[in-house]
Amino acid sequence: DGVMYNNEDIIPGAVETIKWLRDQCIPFLFVTNTTRMNTAAIARHMNGLGIRSVPDEIISPPGAAAAYMKQHQFTSYHLLAHQELNIAFKDLEETDDRPNVVIVGDLGDILTFERIDFAFRLLMAGADLLALHKDRFWQTEQGPRMDTGAMVTALEYASGKTATVVGKPERPFFDMAIKTLGLPPNQVVMIGDSIETDIGGAQRAGIEAILVRTGNYQFLSESESGVIPDHMIDSIADLPVLFS
Amino acid sequence: DGVMYNNEDIIPGAVETIKWLRDQCIPFLFVTNTTRMNTAAIARHMNGLGIRSVPDEIISPPGAAAAYMKQHQFTSYHLLAHQELNIAFKDLEETDDRPNVVIVGDLGDILTFERIDFAFRLLMAGADLLALHKDRFWQTEQGPRMDTGAMVTALEYASGKTATVVGKPERPFFDMAIKTLGLPPNQVVMIGDSIETDIGGAQRAGIEAILVRTGNYQFLSESESGVIPDHMIDSIADLPVLFS
């Protein structure tokens, strides 16, 4: 979102750039913080916009959260996020009864006080807090909307616990993407629209990063973050020209 | 709540202690962070439990917020709290159109994502953030429930703004209570059940503080806060004995 499309609108040239990558046999992944849909739904959404893609080409926070849980021998979870995300945790037990972790993602309009308060009580009873990401807000045509990071912070404050964050800009998330590509970091480049989340995160993970002037770009000041992209292009459409 | 009564249950001896204070002509105020009711409703609630009281004897955050707004020449507000609190702001304009401040209090079960997201957008459009208090949670018979401080923190994180907090343990709130009593601080004592909010706040405002072992007391560890009460009593029932 913001690089390939803005919600329901394809970024002009995105379809052609993906086709060019496939024609050139350049391996790529879509690395997103989206937690409103699972990877199958994201692939469907992109295919609907004309971008040919399959779920395995998409790295999103639920998969990283499942990997984190297995690595730390966590076996059960409560999901404070869209229910369809549970497909990423299919080897783990979903429960409301003393889960190991509470996983927080985007709930949007269906978030109620009861749901967040229930998650708070699970934390007070001993669960760990796992945040799919900690973004402050996201841009819509109607202006900024509060994002998952706000609810993560609310739960941290009330419970006194500190969340483990799995999505961008966290280094393990980029490391997972690089490992999935099977390439050395110096042969990988990140393309993103968020100066801190995409560009800063990628650079800290040891890969170059290209900022596109679409999506979040227009809303965030580069100067504030102190992050300097390795390259800047107007949009994903200009990627083939930059490479040549 | 927690000193005079626990929700619907009077603390044994509370009625007699208030009667004793009136008989002795000792001036007193009820100083509460409650934002689920306005002062008229709190007085009604206490009268219903047998504690004779009038709204003017109650100092609660909405009145302090109104005083803060006037002091800073703010004229308009949006209320993210129970609607009945607006009686405290009757000289000020309630509006959804670019208010000077967003006031955050307890909404409990009626809090929706849309309401908090709307408040977030007002903050992004320029409003200041005014928190009636920043308590983490409150105790119920069903266990702890997330309190206003969590939503204040969510709005701070998403908007990048820092809230001005008006309730306990903030010093201006205790100063307002002391000024209302019209007594020098060395003739005033605070009685509370929260080691940090009541006792710590009172002591920093220069008055002695008595911790009661009712309400929040059972849930909070004194040792963690580093605050040492000037006196401790089992409950408000023991106040006359302590005084004599």
JSON list of C-alpha atoms in Angstrom, two decimals, chain A residues 108-109 111 113 116-117 120-121 124 134 136-137 144-146 149-151 153-155 157-160, chain B residues 108-109 111 113 116-117 120-121 124 134 136-137 144-146 149-151 153-155 157-160:
[
{"chain": "A", "resi": 108, "resn": "GLY", "atom": "CA", "xyz": [-10.30, -0.69, 12.40]},
{"chain": "A", "resi": 109, "resn": "ASP", "atom": "CA", "xyz": [-13.98, -0.02, 12.82]},
{"chain": "A", "resi": 111, "resn": "LEU", "atom": "CA", "xyz": [-12.48, -2.41, 17.58]},
{"chain": "A", "resi": 113, "resn": "PHE", "atom": "CA", "xyz": [-13.65, -1.19, 24.30]},
{"chain": "A", "resi": 116, "resn": "ILE", "atom": "CA", "xyz": [-9.21, -4.16, 23.99]},
{"chain": "A", "resi": 117, "resn": "ASP", "atom": "CA", "xyz": [-10.12, -4.41, 27.69]},
{"chain": "A", "resi": 120, "resn": "PHE", "atom": "CA", "xyz": [-5.65, -5.98, 28.69]},
{"chain": "A", "resi": 121, "resn": "ARG", "atom": "CA", "xyz": [-6.91, -8.49, 31.25]},
{"chain": "A", "resi": 124, "resn": "MET", "atom": "CA", "xyz": [-2.51, -8.68, 33.44]},
{"chain": "A", "resi": 134, "resn": "LYS", "atom": "CA", "xyz": [3.59, -0.09, 15.72]},
{"chain": "A", "resi": 136, "resn": "ARG", "atom": "CA", "xyz": [1.16, 5.62, 14.31]},
{"chain": "A", "resi": 137, "resn": "PHE", "atom": "CA", "xyz": [-1.35, 6.28, 11.53]},
{"chain": "A", "resi": 144, "resn": "PRO", "atom": "CA", "xyz": [-5.02, 10.18, 8.49]},
{"chain": "A", "resi": 145, "resn": "ARG", "atom": "CA", "xyz": [-6.50, 7.35, 10.55]},
{"chain": "A", "resi": 146, "resn": "MET", "atom": "CA", "xyz": [-5.16, 6.07, 13.84]},
{"chain": "A", "resi": 149, "resn": "GLY", "atom": "CA", "xyz": [0.60, 1.40, 17.17]},
{"chain": "A", "resi": 150, "resn": "ALA", "atom": "CA", "xyz": [-1.83, 3.54, 19.16]},
{"chain": "A", "resi": 151, "resn": "MET", "atom": "CA", "xyz": [-3.65, 0.50, 20.57]},
{"chain": "A", "resi": 153, "resn": "THR", "atom": "CA", "xyz": [0.80, 1.77, 23.22]},
{"chain": "A", "resi": 154, "resn": "ALA", "atom": "CA", "xyz": [-2.51, 1.85, 25.13]},
{"chain": "A", "resi": 155, "resn": "LEU", "atom": "CA", "xyz": [-2.05, -1.79, 26.15]},
{"chain": "A", "resi": 157, "resn": "TYR", "atom": "CA", "xyz": [0.65, 1.75, 29.28]},
{"chain": "A", "resi": 158, "resn": "ALA", "atom": "CA", "xyz": [-2.26, 0.04, 31.05]},
{"chain": "A", "resi": 159, "resn": "SER", "atom": "CA", "xyz": [-0.51, -3.30, 31.60]},
{"chain": "A", "resi": 160, "resn": "GLY", "atom": "CA", "xyz": [3.00, -1.99, 32.28]},
{"chain": "B", "resi": 108, "resn": "GLY", "atom": "CA", "xyz": [-16.00, 2.72, 29.14]},
{"chain": "B", "resi": 109, "resn": "ASP", "atom": "CA", "xyz": [-18.15, 0.42, 27.07]},
{"chain": "B", "resi": 111, "resn": "LEU", "atom": "CA", "xyz": [-15.90, 3.86, 23.38]},
{"chain": "B", "resi": 113, "resn": "PHE", "atom": "CA", "xyz": [-12.84, 3.16, 17.20]},
{"chain": "B", "resi": 116, "resn": "ILE", "atom": "CA", "xyz": [-11.22, 7.83, 19.24]},
{"chain": "B", "resi": 117, "resn": "ASP", "atom": "CA", "xyz": [-10.17, 8.11, 15.58]},
{"chain": "B", "resi": 120, "resn": "PHE", "atom": "CA", "xyz": [-7.20, 11.76, 16.70]},
{"chain": "B", "resi": 121, "resn": "ARG", "atom": "CA", "xyz": [-8.05, 13.66, 13.52]},
{"chain": "B", "resi": 124, "resn": "MET", "atom": "CA", "xyz": [-3.87, 16.27, 13.79]},
{"chain": "B", "resi": 134, "resn": "LYS", "atom": "CA", "xyz": [-4.02, 9.35, 33.18]},
{"chain": "B", "resi": 136, "resn": "ARG", "atom": "CA", "xyz": [-3.74, 3.04, 33.99]},
{"chain": "B", "resi": 137, "resn": "PHE", "atom": "CA", "xyz": [-6.60, 0.89, 35.26]},
{"chain": "B", "resi": 144, "resn": "PRO", "atom": "CA", "xyz": [-8.88, -4.68, 36.61]},
{"chain": "B", "resi": 145, "resn": "ARG", "atom": "CA", "xyz": [-10.31, -2.67, 33.71]},
{"chain": "B", "resi": 146, "resn": "MET", "atom": "CA", "xyz": [-8.33, -0.46, 31.37]},
{"chain": "B", "resi": 149, "resn": "GLY", "atom": "CA", "xyz": [-4.76, 6.82, 30.70]},
{"chain": "B", "resi": 150, "resn": "ALA", "atom": "CA", "xyz": [-4.52, 4.06, 28.08]},
{"chain": "B", "resi": 151, "resn": "MET", "atom": "CA", "xyz": [-6.62, 6.01, 25.56]},
{"chain": "B", "resi": 153, "resn": "THR", "atom": "CA", "xyz": [-1.47, 7.41, 25.64]},
{"chain": "B", "resi": 154, "resn": "ALA", "atom": "CA", "xyz": [-2.89, 6.00, 22.38]},
{"chain": "B", "resi": 155, "resn": "LEU", "atom": "CA", "xyz": [-3.82, 9.52, 21.24]},
{"chain": "B", "resi": 157, "resn": "TYR", "atom": "CA", "xyz": [1.40, 8.19, 20.34]},
{"chain": "B", "resi": 158, "resn": "ALA", "atom": "CA", "xyz": [-0.67, 8.51, 17.17]},
{"chain": "B", "resi": 159, "resn": "SER", "atom": "CA", "xyz": [-0.74, 12.32, 17.10]},
{"chain": "B", "resi": 160, "resn": "GLY", "atom": "CA", "xyz": [2.76, 12.97, 18.42]}
]
